[in-house]
Tab-separated table of N, CA and C in Angstrom:
chain	number	residue	atom	x	y	z
A	473	UNK	N	-311.769	-189.955	45.138
A	473	UNK	CA	-313.097	-189.669	44.652
A	473	UNK	C	-313.289	-188.621	44.093
A	474	UNK	N	-314.058	-188.230	42.713
A	474	UNK	CA	-313.735	-187.300	41.868
A	474	UNK	C	-314.399	-186.129	41.398
A	475	UNK	N	-313.997	-184.746	41.140
A	475	UNK	CA	-315.087	-183.988	41.113
A	475	UNK	C	-315.122	-183.320	39.964
A	476	UNK	N	-315.873	-182.499	39.731
A	476	UNK	CA	-315.727	-181.284	38.401
A	476	UNK	C	-314.510	-179.778	38.509
A	477	UNK	N	-313.893	-179.649	37.833
A	477	UNK	CA	-312.907	-178.866	37.185
A	477	UNK	C	-313.243	-177.624	38.987
A	478	UNK	N	-314.418	-177.145	39.245
A	478	UNK	CA	-314.892	-175.734	39.879
A	478	UNK	C	-314.543	-176.311	41.435
A	479	UNK	N	-313.963	-178.385	41.650
A	479	UNK	CA	-313.845	-178.918	43.314
A	479	UNK	C	-315.372	-178.946	43.551
A	480	UNK	N	-316.061	-179.340	43.321
A	480	UNK	CA	-317.500	-179.723	43.304
A	480	UNK	C	-318.171	-180.360	42.216
A	481	UNK	N	-318.892	-181.522	43.430
A	481	UNK	CA	-319.266	-183.015	41.764
A	481	UNK	C	-320.118	-182.661	41.685
A	482	UNK	N	-320.960	-182.941	40.259
A	482	UNK	CA	-322.322	-182.795	40.105
A	482	UNK	C	-323.259	-183.464	40.815
A	483	UNK	N	-324.005	-183.705	41.846
A	483	UNK	CA	-324.873	-184.022	42.773
A	483	UNK	C	-326.040	-183.408	42.341
A	484	UNK	N	-327.223	-184.052	42.211
A	484	UNK	CA	-328.564	-183.719	42.394
A	484	UNK	C	-329.111	-184.608	43.786
A	485	UNK	N	-329.812	-183.842	44.206
A	485	UNK	CA	-329.732	-184.627	45.738
A	485	UNK	C	-330.928	-185.236	45.781
A	486	UNK	N	-332.280	-185.956	46.010
A	486	UNK	CA	-333.547	-186.557	45.623
A	486	UNK	C	-334.591	-185.294	46.968
A	487	UNK	N	-335.239	-184.737	47.104
A	487	UNK	CA	-335.618	-183.893	47.946
A	487	UNK	C	-336.975	-185.118	49.045
A	488	UNK	N	-337.041	-186.006	48.225
A	488	UNK	CA	-337.841	-186.706	49.274
A	488	UNK	C	-336.628	-187.953	50.295
A	489	UNK	N	-335.832	-187.514	49.915
A	489	UNK	CA	-334.887	-187.828	50.771
A	489	UNK	C	-333.910	-187.106	51.250
A	490	UNK	N	-333.031	-187.789	53.268
A	490	UNK	CA	-332.535	-186.796	53.646
A	490	UNK	C	-331.081	-186.429	52.850
A	491	UNK	N	-330.495	-185.558	52.400
A	491	UNK	CA	-329.322	-184.912	52.091
A	491	UNK	C	-328.249	-186.228	52.552
A	492	UNK	N	-328.108	-186.171	53.914
A	492	UNK	CA	-326.894	-186.904	54.412
A	492	UNK	C	-327.408	-188.219	54.189
A	493	UNK	N	-328.126	-188.465	53.827
A	493	UNK	CA	-328.582	-190.579	53.233
A	493	UNK	C	-328.381	-190.459	52.499
A	494	UNK	N	-328.187	-189.433	51.327
A	494	UNK	CA	-328.759	-189.540	49.832
A	494	UNK	C	-326.675	-189.495	49.808
A	495	UNK	N	-326.224	-188.620	50.918
A	495	UNK	CA	-324.712	-189.552	50.310
A	495	UNK	C	-323.624	-190.122	51.688
A	496	UNK	N	-324.789	-191.174	52.623
A	496	UNK	CA	-324.097	-192.229	53.157
A	496	UNK	C	-324.013	-193.051	52.067
A	497	UNK	N	-325.158	-193.514	51.784
A	497	UNK	CA	-325.384	-194.141	50.500
A	497	UNK	C	-324.083	-194.098	49.320
A	498	UNK	N	-324.160	-193.019	48.694
A	498	UNK	CA	-323.546	-192.929	47.889
A	498	UNK	C	-322.127	-193.357	47.978
A	499	UNK	N	-321.171	-193.152	49.200
A	499	UNK	CA	-320.379	-194.142	49.370
A	499	UNK	C	-319.671	-194.985	50.779
A	500	UNK	N	-321.457	-195.476	50.505
A	500	UNK	CA	-321.200	-197.100	50.808
A	500	UNK	C	-320.783	-197.777	49.386
A	501	UNK	N	-321.917	-196.974	48.115
A	501	UNK	CA	-322.157	-197.716	46.641
A	501	UNK	C	-320.604	-197.858	46.348
A	502	UNK	N	-319.944	-196.251	46.674
A	502	UNK	CA	-317.951	-196.029	46.144
A	502	UNK	C	-317.667	-197.589	46.944
A	503	UNK	N	-317.202	-197.464	48.159
A	503	UNK	CA	-316.501	-199.005	48.570
A	503	UNK	C	-317.407	-199.838	48.246
A	504	UNK	N	-318.377	-200.987	48.239
A	504	UNK	CA	-319.151	-201.791	47.678
A	504	UNK	C	-318.366	-202.245	46.002
A	505	UNK	N	-318.263	-201.020	45.533
A	505	UNK	CA	-317.899	-201.112	43.634
A	505	UNK	C	-316.543	-200.944	43.569
A	506	UNK	N	-315.615	-200.411	45.159
A	506	UNK	CA	-314.213	-200.367	45.300
A	506	UNK	C	-313.638	-199.209	44.708
A	507	UNK	N	-314.661	-198.331	44.319
A	507	UNK	CA	-313.907	-196.662	44.078
A	507	UNK	C	-313.313	-196.355	45.404
A	508	UNK	N	-314.235	-196.515	46.493
A	508	UNK	CA	-312.913	-196.102	47.887
A	508	UNK	C	-312.512	-197.428	48.206
A	509	UNK	N	-311.473	-197.905	48.756
A	509	UNK	CA	-311.094	-199.203	49.062
A	509	UNK	C	-310.878	-198.866	50.960
A	510	UNK	N	-310.632	-200.286	51.407
A	510	UNK	CA	-310.680	-200.469	52.678
A	510	UNK	C	-308.920	-199.738	53.428
A	511	UNK	N	-309.429	-199.202	53.953
A	511	UNK	CA	-308.257	-198.668	54.761
A	511	UNK	C	-307.836	-196.845	54.117
A	512	UNK	N	-308.394	-196.716	53.222
A	512	UNK	CA	-308.837	-195.586	52.680
A	512	UNK	C	-308.887	-194.627	53.721
A	513	UNK	N	-308.655	-193.382	53.189
A	513	UNK	CA	-308.879	-192.217	54.314
A	513	UNK	C	-309.601	-191.422	53.221
A	514	UNK	N	-311.044	-190.598	53.831
A	514	UNK	CA	-311.753	-190.191	53.456
A	514	UNK	C	-310.676	-188.429	53.252
A	515	UNK	N	-312.264	-187.559	52.570
A	515	UNK	CA	-311.317	-186.293	52.232
A	515	UNK	C	-311.771	-186.025	53.810
A	516	UNK	N	-310.918	-184.124	54.488
A	516	UNK	CA	-312.290	-184.490	54.720
A	516	UNK	C	-313.444	-183.643	55.859
A	517	UNK	N	-313.765	-183.512	56.688
A	517	UNK	CA	-315.051	-183.113	56.528
A	517	UNK	C	-315.353	-182.063	56.003
A	518	UNK	N	-314.679	-181.014	55.694
A	518	UNK	CA	-314.572	-179.521	55.097
A	518	UNK	C	-314.820	-179.888	53.801
A	519	UNK	N	-313.379	-180.708	53.772
A	519	UNK	CA	-313.557	-180.908	51.661
A	519	UNK	C	-314.349	-181.951	51.185
A	520	UNK	N	-314.862	-182.764	51.905
A	520	UNK	CA	-316.210	-183.434	51.412
A	520	UNK	C	-316.698	-182.249	51.513
A	521	UNK	N	-317.597	-181.449	52.510
A	521	UNK	CA	-318.764	-180.717	51.696
A	521	UNK	C	-318.744	-180.031	50.467
A	522	UNK	N	-317.222	-179.479	50.667
A	522	UNK	CA	-317.458	-178.629	49.191
A	522	UNK	C	-317.272	-179.841	48.204
A	523	UNK	N	-316.536	-180.364	48.144
A	523	UNK	CA	-317.053	-181.038	46.834
A	523	UNK	C	-318.168	-182.162	46.786
A	524	UNK	N	-319.507	-181.641	47.763
A	524	UNK	CA	-320.379	-182.221	47.324
A	524	UNK	C	-321.271	-181.252	47.663
A	525	UNK	N	-320.755	-179.915	47.886
A	525	UNK	CA	-322.147	-178.316	47.667
A	525	UNK	C	-322.741	-178.569	49.359
A	526	UNK	N	-322.467	-178.327	50.150
A	526	UNK	CA	-322.952	-179.137	50.893
A	526	UNK	C	-322.635	-178.399	52.340
A	527	UNK	N	-323.283	-178.375	53.358
A	527	UNK	CA	-322.947	-177.149	54.891
A	527	UNK	C	-322.236	-178.495	55.817
A	528	UNK	N	-320.432	-177.858	56.348
A	528	UNK	CA	-320.237	-179.260	56.472
A	528	UNK	C	-320.516	-179.848	58.058
A	529	UNK	N	-321.507	-179.188	58.467
A	529	UNK	CA	-322.243	-180.046	59.500
A	529	UNK	C	-323.324	-181.165	58.874
A	530	UNK	N	-323.917	-180.927	57.261
A	530	UNK	CA	-324.287	-182.411	57.278
A	530	UNK	C	-323.445	-183.520	57.318
A	531	UNK	N	-322.136	-182.649	56.149
A	531	UNK	CA	-321.217	-183.688	56.192
A	531	UNK	C	-320.270	-184.559	57.577
A	532	UNK	N	-320.536	-184.169	58.474
A	532	UNK	CA	-320.115	-184.488	59.818
A	532	UNK	C	-321.071	-185.685	60.125
A	533	UNK	N	-322.448	-185.263	60.077
A	533	UNK	CA	-323.805	-186.225	60.326
A	533	UNK	C	-323.147	-187.839	59.135
A	534	UNK	N	-323.049	-187.190	58.252
A	534	UNK	CA	-322.673	-188.284	57.516
A	534	UNK	C	-321.873	-189.905	57.632
A	535	UNK	N	-320.348	-188.871	58.078
A	535	UNK	CA	-319.133	-189.332	58.736
A	535	UNK	C	-319.401	-189.725	60.019
A	536	UNK	N	-320.373	-189.464	60.719
A	536	UNK	CA	-320.628	-190.304	62.176
A	536	UNK	C	-321.731	-191.722	61.747
A	537	UNK	N	-322.367	-191.169	60.328
A	537	UNK	CA	-323.164	-192.643	60.392
A	537	UNK	C	-322.401	-193.437	60.164
A	538	UNK	N	-321.264	-193.148	59.138
A	538	UNK	CA	-320.967	-194.229	58.536
A	538	UNK	C	-320.158	-195.309	59.402
A	539	UNK	N	-319.348	-194.035	60.907
A	539	UNK	CA	-318.821	-194.657	62.048
A	539	UNK	C	-319.819	-195.567	62.627
A	540	UNK	N	-321.226	-195.172	62.866
A	540	UNK	CA	-322.018	-195.823	63.255
A	540	UNK	C	-322.588	-196.938	62.656
A	541	UNK	N	-322.313	-197.174	61.974
A	541	UNK	CA	-322.556	-198.558	60.943
A	541	UNK	C	-321.649	-199.244	60.268
A	542	UNK	N	-320.036	-199.074	61.363
A	542	UNK	CA	-319.273	-199.895	61.476
A	542	UNK	C	-318.305	-199.702	60.177
A	543	UNK	N	-319.141	-198.769	59.426
A	543	UNK	CA	-318.173	-198.906	57.855
A	543	UNK	C	-316.767	-197.837	57.910
A	544	UNK	N	-316.432	-196.566	58.471
A	544	UNK	CA	-315.904	-196.088	58.980
A	544	UNK	C	-314.713	-196.014	60.459
A	545	UNK	N	-313.802	-195.393	60.721
A	545	UNK	CA	-313.806	-195.448	61.281
A	545	UNK	C	-312.568	-193.828	61.979
A	546	UNK	N	-312.474	-193.415	62.688
A	546	UNK	CA	-311.546	-191.819	62.375
A	546	UNK	C	-310.702	-191.818	63.889
A	547	UNK	N	-309.573	-191.467	63.524
A	547	UNK	CA	-308.282	-191.257	63.874
A	547	UNK	C	-308.518	-189.621	64.221
A	548	UNK	N	-308.434	-189.293	65.486
A	548	UNK	CA	-308.243	-187.726	65.975
A	548	UNK	C	-306.746	-187.313	65.301
A	549	UNK	N	-306.654	-186.581	64.584
A	549	UNK	CA	-305.318	-185.997	63.822
A	549	UNK	C	-305.342	-186.133	62.377
A	550	UNK	N	-305.653	-187.572	62.910
A	550	UNK	CA	-305.099	-188.334	61.289
A	550	UNK	C	-306.186	-188.273	59.962
A	551	UNK	N	-307.455	-188.119	60.478
A	551	UNK	CA	-308.928	-188.578	59.988
A	551	UNK	C	-309.519	-189.249	60.224
A	552	UNK	N	-310.200	-189.834	58.867
A	552	UNK	CA	-311.573	-190.634	58.625
A	552	UNK	C	-310.719	-192.208	57.461
A	553	UNK	N	-311.075	-193.070	58.041
A	553	UNK	CA	-310.823	-194.235	57.202
A	553	UNK	C	-311.638	-194.871	56.735
A	554	UNK	N	-311.393	-195.349	55.527
A	554	UNK	CA	-312.505	-196.802	55.667
A	554	UNK	C	-312.090	-198.468	56.581
A	555	UNK	N	-312.950	-199.094	56.887
A	555	UNK	CA	-312.530	-199.897	58.353
A	555	UNK	C	-311.239	-200.973	57.336
A	556	UNK	N	-310.860	-201.578	57.715
A	556	UNK	CA	-310.154	-202.510	56.758
A	556	UNK	C	-310.659	-204.225	57.154
A	557	UNK	N	-311.535	-204.209	56.435
A	557	UNK	CA	-312.306	-205.415	56.887
A	557	UNK	C	-312.964	-206.036	55.298
A	558	UNK	N	-312.483	-207.372	55.089
A	558	UNK	CA	-312.742	-208.212	54.381
A	558	UNK	C	-313.725	-208.000	53.791
A	559	UNK	N	-314.854	-208.295	55.060
A	559	UNK	CA	-316.661	-208.265	54.513
A	559	UNK	C	-316.748	-207.471	54.788
A	560	UNK	N	-316.641	-206.425	54.290
A	560	UNK	CA	-317.107	-205.461	54.513
A	560	UNK	C	-317.685	-205.078	53.094
A	561	UNK	N	-316.856	-204.973	51.938
A	561	UNK	CA	-317.634	-205.023	50.533
A	561	UNK	C	-318.898	-205.909	50.504
A	562	UNK	N	-318.532	-207.288	50.751
A	562	UNK	CA	-319.288	-208.131	50.598
A	562	UNK	C	-321.405	-208.014	51.338
A	563	UNK	N	-320.572	-207.583	52.111
A	563	UNK	CA	-322.002	-206.900	53.309
A	563	UNK	C	-322.215	-206.008	52.448
A	564	UNK	N	-321.694	-204.640	52.462
A	564	UNK	CA	-322.523	-203.187	51.573
A	564	UNK	C	-323.155	-203.844	49.982
A	565	UNK	N	-322.391	-205.082	48.985
A	565	UNK	CA	-322.564	-204.874	48.269
A	565	UNK	C	-323.953	-206.011	48.191
A	566	UNK	N	-324.412	-206.938	49.752
A	566	UNK	CA	-325.671	-207.432	49.478
A	566	UNK	C	-326.761	-206.401	50.281
A	567	UNK	N	-326.621	-205.269	50.805
A	567	UNK	CA	-327.342	-204.305	51.487
A	567	UNK	C	-328.195	-203.993	50.387
A	568	UNK	N	-327.058	-203.399	49.187
A	568	UNK	CA	-327.505	-202.901	48.482
A	568	UNK	C	-328.738	-203.195	47.294
A	569	UNK	N	-328.079	-204.449	47.113
A	569	UNK	CA	-328.827	-205.593	46.170
A	569	UNK	C	-330.070	-205.676	46.944
A	570	UNK	N	-330.488	-206.041	48.369
A	570	UNK	CA	-331.892	-205.818	48.780
A	570	UNK	C	-331.980	-204.873	48.668
A	571	UNK	N	-331.791	-203.092	49.135
A	571	UNK	CA	-333.021	-202.887	48.866
A	571	UNK	C	-333.190	-202.405	47.289
A	572	UNK	N	-332.419	-202.953	46.401
A	572	UNK	CA	-332.829	-202.721	44.966
A	572	UNK	C	-334.057	-204.093	45.076
A	573	UNK	N	-333.755	-204.686	45.204
A	573	UNK	CA	-334.920	-205.925	45.093
A	573	UNK	C	-336.416	-205.184	45.993
A	574	UNK	N	-336.325	-204.997	47.141
A	574	UNK	CA	-337.144	-204.728	48.141
A	574	UNK	C	-337.785	-203.452	47.231
A	575	UNK	N	-337.439	-202.809	46.488
A	575	UNK	CA	-337.617	-201.168	45.675
A	575	UNK	C	-338.205	-201.445	44.169
A	576	UNK	N	-337.770	-202.581	43.622
A	576	UNK	CA	-338.053	-203.266	42.813
A	576	UNK	C	-339.552	-204.150	42.965
A	577	UNK	N	-339.786	-204.888	44.277
A	577	UNK	CA	-340.680	-205.090	44.394
A	577	UNK	C	-342.299	-204.883	44.768
A	578	UNK	N	-341.756	-203.718	45.242
A	578	UNK	CA	-342.867	-202.718	45.566
A	578	UNK	C	-343.293	-202.223	44.756
A	579	UNK	N	-342.361	-201.815	43.252
A	579	UNK	CA	-343.117	-200.425	42.162
A	579	UNK	C	-342.952	-202.008	41.081
A	580	UNK	N	-343.316	-202.982	41.230
A	580	UNK	CA	-344.248	-204.364	40.760
A	580	UNK	C	-345.142	-204.791	41.624
A	581	UNK	N	-345.749	-204.402	42.640
A	581	UNK	CA	-346.881	-204.293	43.108
A	581	UNK	C	-347.766	-203.179	42.900
A	582	UNK	N	-347.385	-201.700	43.169
A	582	UNK	CA	-347.617	-201.154	42.533
A	582	UNK	C	-348.730	-200.567	41.540
A	583	UNK	N	-347.855	-201.764	40.549
A	583	UNK	CA	-348.631	-202.225	39.076
A	583	UNK	C	-349.565	-203.319	38.866
A	584	UNK	N	-349.360	-203.900	39.637
A	584	UNK	CA	-350.240	-204.391	40.343
A	584	UNK	C	-350.261	-206.051	39.891
A	585	UNK	N	-348.647	-206.090	39.543
A	585	UNK	CA	-348.352	-207.812	39.311
A	585	UNK	C	-347.975	-208.955	40.076
A	586	UNK	N	-348.514	-210.163	39.993
A	586	UNK	CA	-348.458	-211.178	40.651
A	586	UNK	C	-346.998	-211.440	40.645
A	587	UNK	N	-346.485	-212.653	41.769
A	587	UNK	CA	-345.222	-213.355	41.725
A	587	UNK	C	-344.844	-213.850	41.152
A	588	UNK	N	-345.861	-214.759	39.873
A	588	UNK	CA	-345.044	-215.555	38.310
A	588	UNK	C	-345.204	-214.564	37.637
A	589	UNK	N	-345.590	-213.558	37.742
A	589	UNK	CA	-345.980	-212.328	36.377
A	589	UNK	C	-344.161	-211.391	36.711
A	590	UNK	N	-343.870	-210.949	38.170
A	590	UNK	CA	-342.704	-210.927	38.342
A	590	UNK	C	-341.261	-211.666	37.705
A	591	UNK	N	-341.588	-212.953	38.562
A	591	UNK	CA	-340.320	-213.917	37.813
A	591	UNK	C	-340.512	-213.907	36.005
A	592	UNK	N	-342.003	-214.189	36.026
A	592	UNK	CA	-341.251	-214.013	33.811
A	592	UNK	C	-341.143	-212.606	33.417
A	593	UNK	N	-341.099	-211.109	34.476
A	593	UNK	CA	-340.502	-210.395	33.521
A	593	UNK	C	-338.984	-210.499	34.272
A	594	UNK	N	-338.341	-211.781	35.349
A	594	UNK	CA	-336.921	-211.239	35.282
A	594	UNK	C	-336.235	-212.348	35.059
A	595	UNK	N	-336.991	-213.220	34.081
A	595	UNK	CA	-336.590	-214.278	33.712
A	595	UNK	C	-336.218	-213.710	32.462
A	596	UNK	N	-337.053	-213.102	32.208
A	596	UNK	CA	-337.433	-212.484	30.287
A	596	UNK	C	-335.690	-211.851	30.481
A	597	UNK	N	-336.123	-210.854	31.756
A	597	UNK	CA	-335.240	-209.537	31.617
A	597	UNK	C	-333.522	-210.586	31.350
A	598	UNK	N	-333.253	-211.373	32.508
A	598	UNK	CA	-331.928	-211.534	32.512
A	598	UNK	C	-331.839	-212.618	30.753
A	599	UNK	N	-332.804	-212.637	29.675
A	599	UNK	CA	-332.039	-213.491	29.252
A	599	UNK	C	-331.855	-213.062	27.972
A	600	UNK	N	-332.707	-211.644	28.450
A	600	UNK	CA	-331.828	-210.344	27.368
A	600	UNK	C	-330.626	-209.620	27.656
A	601	UNK	N	-330.100	-210.234	28.921
A	601	UNK	CA	-329.184	-209.209	29.332
A	601	UNK	C	-327.763	-210.399	29.479
A	602	UNK	N	-326.622	-210.149	28.663
A	602	UNK	CA	-325.694	-210.607	28.130
A	602	UNK	C	-324.473	-210.977	29.483
A	603	UNK	N	-324.747	-210.042	30.278
A	603	UNK	CA	-323.906	-209.725	31.307
A	603	UNK	C	-324.318	-210.851	32.222
A	604	UNK	N	-325.572	-211.436	32.418
A	604	UNK	CA	-326.323	-212.082	33.787
A	604	UNK	C	-325.916	-214.049	32.984
A	605	UNK	N	-325.762	-214.594	33.942
A	605	UNK	CA	-325.583	-216.385	33.364
A	605	UNK	C	-326.559	-216.968	33.868
A	606	UNK	N	-326.498	-217.814	32.368
A	606	UNK	CA	-327.742	-218.410	32.525
A	606	UNK	C	-328.654	-218.575	33.591
A	607	UNK	N	-330.141	-218.698	33.731
A	607	UNK	CA	-330.814	-218.493	35.424
A	607	UNK	C	-331.356	-219.910	35.031
A	608	UNK	N	-330.983	-220.754	35.708
A	608	UNK	CA	-331.614	-222.027	36.164
A	608	UNK	C	-332.838	-222.057	36.653
A	609	UNK	N	-333.644	-223.296	36.755
A	609	UNK	CA	-334.978	-223.035	37.531
A	609	UNK	C	-335.105	-222.910	39.105
A	610	UNK	N	-336.348	-222.785	39.464
A	610	UNK	CA	-336.491	-222.365	41.093
A	610	UNK	C	-336.842	-223.547	41.531
A	611	UNK	N	-336.665	-224.194	42.300
A	611	UNK	CA	-337.235	-225.802	43.000
A	611	UNK	C	-338.035	-225.121	43.522
A	612	UNK	N	-339.553	-225.262	43.373
A	612	UNK	CA	-340.557	-225.826	44.676
A	612	UNK	C	-340.293	-226.513	46.201
A	613	UNK	N	-341.060	-225.162	46.735
A	613	UNK	CA	-340.813	-225.828	47.909
A	613	UNK	C	-341.274	-227.002	48.426
A	614	UNK	N	-341.114	-228.045	48.901
A	614	UNK	CA	-341.675	-229.775	49.803
A	614	UNK	C	-341.248	-229.458	50.951
A	615	UNK	N	-342.217	-229.061	51.902
A	615	UNK	CA	-341.518	-229.691	53.045
A	615	UNK	C	-340.678	-228.835	53.927
A	616	UNK	N	-339.374	-228.878	53.821
A	616	UNK	CA	-338.440	-228.466	55.002
A	616	UNK	C	-337.292	-227.649	54.118
A	617	UNK	N	-337.358	-227.941	52.356
A	617	UNK	CA	-336.573	-227.730	51.449
A	617	UNK	C	-336.947	-226.306	51.343
A	618	UNK	N	-336.071	-224.925	51.008
A	618	UNK	CA	-336.442	-224.127	50.744
A	618	UNK	C	-336.282	-223.612	49.550
A	619	UNK	N	-336.836	-222.398	48.685
A	619	UNK	CA	-336.756	-222.169	47.604
A	619	UNK	C	-334.743	-221.987	47.275
A	620	UNK	N	-334.354	-222.421	46.161
A	620	UNK	CA	-333.328	-221.760	45.426
A	620	UNK	C	-333.309	-220.293	44.722
């Protein structure tokens, strides 16, 4: 976890969401992309509170939430560690992707786009983006067959 020279990370919190949840989501994202590894020890609550510029009680709440969500486990006297679970990164990446897609679809609905229009927007964006493989056509549902 890197910070600025002053020992504090430059973090701007969104006023519409609880700070502790924003930190939880940021830490989950860092685990999902490998910036924090499985079995890695997290800094102490006080160290993290200082890094994020928040009250230690807020950071304690973050750590409790990460434990409750099965992301970390605390060992009395040695610290809090990311679980040694190979499926953890996959699960976190899927959760993040689901949340991003839900937000995207909600925003598209707010501007009045239909499903077909959204699909067109996505396909067009994918074609412009070199980081995504070519898009396969969607199969239409027939009977019990699900869309791919």
